[in-house]
PDB file of C-alpha atoms in Angstrom:
ATOM      1  CA  MET A   1       0.000   0.000   0.000  1.00 49.00           C
ATOM      2  CA  HIS A   2       1.118   3.561  -0.550  1.00 53.00           C
ATOM      3  CA  VAL A   3       1.087   5.346   2.765  1.00 60.00           C
ATOM      4  CA  HIS A   4       1.831   8.779   4.050  1.00 57.00           C
ATOM      5  CA  GLN A   5       2.949   8.569   7.610  1.00 59.00           C
ATOM      6  CA  SER A   6       4.001  11.087  10.224  1.00 57.00           C
ATOM      7  CA  ASP A   7       6.990   9.167  11.619  1.00 72.00           C
ATOM      8  CA  ASP A   8      10.451   8.313  10.266  1.00 85.00           C
ATOM      9  CA  GLU A   9      10.720   4.628   9.369  1.00 88.00           C
ATOM     10  CA  MET A  10      13.656   2.334   8.720  1.00 92.00           C
ATOM     11  CA  TRP A  11      13.825  -1.293   7.595  1.00 94.00           C
ATOM     12  CA  TYR A  12      16.745  -3.704   7.829  1.00 97.00           C
ATOM     13  CA  ILE A  13      16.315  -6.641   5.440  1.00 97.00           C
ATOM     14  CA  ILE A  14      17.456  -9.871   7.086  1.00 97.00           C
ATOM     15  CA  ASP A  15      16.457 -12.342   4.343  1.00 96.00           C
ATOM     16  CA  GLY A  16      14.668 -11.994   1.037  1.00 95.00           C
ATOM     17  CA  THR A  17      14.050  -9.245  -1.478  1.00 95.00           C
ATOM     18  CA  VAL A  18      11.770  -6.239  -1.066  1.00 95.00           C
ATOM     19  CA  THR A  19      10.815  -3.741  -3.761  1.00 95.00           C
ATOM     20  CA  PHE A  20      10.393  -0.276  -2.228  1.00 94.00           C
ATOM     21  CA  GLU A  21       8.995   2.891  -3.700  1.00 92.00           C
ATOM     22  CA  VAL A  22       9.741   6.129  -1.841  1.00 91.00           C
ATOM     23  CA  ASP A  23       8.622   9.486  -3.281  1.00 89.00           C
ATOM     24  CA  GLY A  24       8.059   7.798  -6.662  1.00 88.00           C
ATOM     25  CA  GLU A  25      11.547   6.245  -6.812  1.00 93.00           C
ATOM     26  CA  ARG A  26      11.509   2.432  -7.032  1.00 93.00           C
ATOM     27  CA  PHE A  27      14.431   0.297  -5.865  1.00 95.00           C
ATOM     28  CA  ILE A  28      15.165  -3.213  -4.639  1.00 95.00           C
ATOM     29  CA  ALA A  29      16.506  -4.010  -1.170  1.00 97.00           C
ATOM     30  CA  THR A  30      18.067  -7.405  -0.479  1.00 96.00           C
ATOM     31  CA  SER A  31      19.517  -9.167   2.544  1.00 96.00           C
ATOM     32  CA  GLY A  32      21.764  -6.759   4.455  1.00 97.00           C
ATOM     33  CA  SER A  33      20.132  -3.607   3.029  1.00 97.00           C
ATOM     34  CA  THR A  34      18.866  -0.745   5.169  1.00 97.00           C
ATOM     35  CA  VAL A  35      16.061   1.501   3.889  1.00 96.00           C
ATOM     36  CA  PHE A  36      15.197   4.831   5.531  1.00 94.00           C
ATOM     37  CA  VAL A  37      11.981   6.756   4.827  1.00 91.00           C
ATOM     38  CA  PRO A  38      11.957  10.301   6.242  1.00 88.00           C
ATOM     39  CA  HIS A  39       9.028  11.868   8.032  1.00 82.00           C
ATOM     40  CA  GLY A  40       5.876  12.264   5.921  1.00 83.00           C
ATOM     41  CA  ARG A  41       7.188  10.727   2.678  1.00 88.00           C
ATOM     42  CA  PRO A  42       4.813   8.573   0.617  1.00 89.00           C
ATOM     43  CA  HIS A  43       6.152   5.051   0.423  1.00 90.00           C
ATOM     44  CA  SER A  44       5.212   1.497  -0.437  1.00 90.00           C
ATOM     45  CA  TYR A  45       6.833  -1.901  -0.490  1.00 91.00           C
ATOM     46  CA  LEU A  46       6.236  -5.326  -2.013  1.00 92.00           C
ATOM     47  CA  THR A  47       7.655  -8.719  -1.109  1.00 88.00           C
ATOM     48  CA  GLU A  48       7.569 -11.492  -3.663  1.00 80.00           C
ATOM     49  CA  ASP A  49       9.130 -14.260  -1.624  1.00 84.00           C
ATOM     50  CA  GLU A  50       9.565 -15.218   1.999  1.00 87.00           C
ATOM     51  CA  THR A  51      11.147 -12.209   3.674  1.00 91.00           C
ATOM     52  CA  ARG A  52      12.347 -11.382   7.176  1.00 93.00           C
ATOM     53  CA  TRP A  53      13.054  -7.805   8.247  1.00 93.00           C
ATOM     54  CA  LEU A  54      13.283  -5.494  11.196  1.00 93.00           C
ATOM     55  CA  MET A  55      11.202  -2.314  11.081  1.00 88.00           C
ATOM     56  CA  PHE A  56      12.066   0.715  13.194  1.00 87.00           C
ATOM     57  CA  VAL A  57       9.718   3.662  13.749  1.00 81.00           C
ATOM     58  CA  HIS A  58      11.025   6.920  15.233  1.00 76.00           C
ATOM     59  CA  ASP A  59       8.072   7.790  17.474  1.00 69.00           C
ATOM     60  CA  PRO A  60       6.517   5.138  19.719  1.00 71.00           C
ATOM     61  CA  GLY A  61       2.940   4.027  19.161  1.00 77.00           C
ATOM     62  CA  LEU A  62       2.812   2.409  15.722  1.00 77.00           C
ATOM     63  CA  GLU A  63       3.683  -0.949  17.264  1.00 80.00           C
ATOM     64  CA  GLN A  64       0.258  -0.795  18.938  1.00 85.00           C
ATOM     65  CA  LEU A  65      -1.371  -0.923  15.491  1.00 85.00           C
ATOM     66  CA  TRP A  66       0.467  -4.137  14.588  1.00 80.00           C
ATOM     67  CA  ALA A  67      -0.298  -5.645  18.001  1.00 85.00           C
ATOM     68  CA  SER A  68      -3.994  -4.835  17.651  1.00 87.00           C
ATOM     69  CA  VAL A  69      -4.411  -6.397  14.194  1.00 86.00           C
ATOM     70  CA  GLY A  70      -2.078  -9.361  14.460  1.00 82.00           C
ATOM     71  CA  SER A  71      -2.350 -12.648  16.282  1.00 81.00           C
ATOM     72  CA  PRO A  72       0.265 -15.014  17.663  1.00 82.00           C
ATOM     73  CA  ALA A  73       1.595 -17.436  15.072  1.00 82.00           C
ATOM     74  CA  ASP A  74       0.638 -21.087  15.465  1.00 84.00           C
ATOM     75  CA  SER A  75       3.678 -22.199  13.473  1.00 87.00           C
ATOM     76  CA  TRP A  76       6.648 -20.949  11.440  1.00 86.00           C
ATOM     77  CA  THR A  77       4.564 -20.875   8.259  1.00 84.00           C
ATOM     78  CA  ILE A  78       3.145 -18.008   6.231  1.00 79.00           C
ATOM     79  CA  PRO A  79      -0.573 -17.505   6.942  1.00 82.00           C
ATOM     80  CA  ASP A  80      -3.047 -18.199   4.163  1.00 85.00           C
ATOM     81  CA  ASP A  81      -4.418 -15.337   2.060  1.00 86.00           C
ATOM     82  CA  SER A  82      -7.705 -15.147   3.984  1.00 90.00           C
ATOM     83  CA  GLU A  83      -5.893 -14.399   7.266  1.00 87.00           C
ATOM     84  CA  VAL A  84      -3.632 -11.827   5.607  1.00 83.00           C
ATOM     85  CA  ASP A  85      -6.681 -10.168   4.004  1.00 88.00           C
ATOM     86  CA  ALA A  86      -8.479 -10.080   7.380  1.00 89.00           C
ATOM     87  CA  GLN A  87      -5.428  -8.481   9.040  1.00 87.00           C
ATOM     88  CA  MET A  88      -5.105  -5.863   6.300  1.00 86.00           C
ATOM     89  CA  ASN A  89      -8.805  -5.016   6.656  1.00 90.00           C
ATOM     90  CA  ARG A  90      -8.227  -4.476  10.396  1.00 91.00           C
ATOM     91  CA  VAL A  91      -5.226  -2.257   9.561  1.00 88.00           C
ATOM     92  CA  ALA A  92      -7.328  -0.156   7.156  1.00 88.00           C
ATOM     93  CA  GLU A  93      -9.994   0.372   9.824  1.00 91.00           C
ATOM     94  CA  GLN A  94      -7.427   1.898  12.216  1.00 90.00           C
ATOM     95  CA  LEU A  95      -5.201   4.034   9.967  1.00 86.00           C
ATOM     96  CA  ASP A  96      -6.672   7.373  11.087  1.00 86.00           C
ATOM     97  CA  GLN A  97      -5.815   6.623  14.718  1.00 88.00           C
ATOM     98  CA  TYR A  98      -2.124   6.416  13.778  1.00 82.00           C
ATOM     99  CA  GLY A  99      -1.903   9.348  11.371  1.00 80.00           C
ATOM    100  CA  ILE A 100      -1.525   7.130   8.295  1.00 83.00           C
ATOM    101  CA  GLU A 101      -3.113   8.166   5.015  1.00 83.00           C
ATOM    102  CA  ILE A 102      -3.392   5.986   1.896  1.00 84.00           C
ATOM    103  CA  VAL A 103      -2.243   8.219  -0.977  1.00 83.00           C
ATOM    104  CA  GLY A 104      -2.028   5.825  -3.928  1.00 80.00           C
ATOM    105  CA  ASP A 105      -2.525   2.352  -5.303  1.00 81.00           C
ATOM    106  CA  PRO A 106      -0.705  -0.680  -3.892  1.00 80.00           C
ATOM    107  CA  LEU A 107       2.738  -1.349  -5.321  1.00 83.00           C
ATOM    108  CA  ALA A 108       2.509  -4.095  -7.973  1.00 80.00           C
ATOM    109  CA  VAL A 109       5.016  -6.333  -9.668  1.00 71.00           C
ATOM    110  CA  ASP A 110       6.395  -4.605 -12.756  1.00 65.00           C
ATOM    111  CA  ALA A 111       6.620  -7.327 -15.404  1.00 47.00           C
ATOM    112  CA  SER A 112       9.013  -5.229 -17.507  1.00 47.00           C
ATOM    113  CA  SER A 113      11.702  -5.073 -14.815  1.00 48.00           C
ATOM    114  CA  SER A 114      13.888  -7.910 -13.663  1.00 44.00           C
ATOM    115  CA  GLN A 115      15.022  -8.444 -10.117  1.00 43.00           C
TER     116      GLN A 115
END
């Protein structure tokens, strides 16, 4: 999803590949990459394979959003699409509370580019 958020954000990619778009610039981050998104910048990301990352947010509070929409994992497997869809619906219902605004379409796989 494209979001506009009030806090600085940073991701450290542990495993996998993530396509990011920040202020209209698209780039690929792989294992060992660090991505920083400054305060208030529109951004989006897309994972196409199993990915592990650490996400850091400058101001406290956003972690409460993830805690409120998520649920403890039953196993080390990726949840099915219906659970992911349900979680994203719960996220969408709470965006205003956290100062997050959707400002564009979700990031999609660009068939003309190679990773």
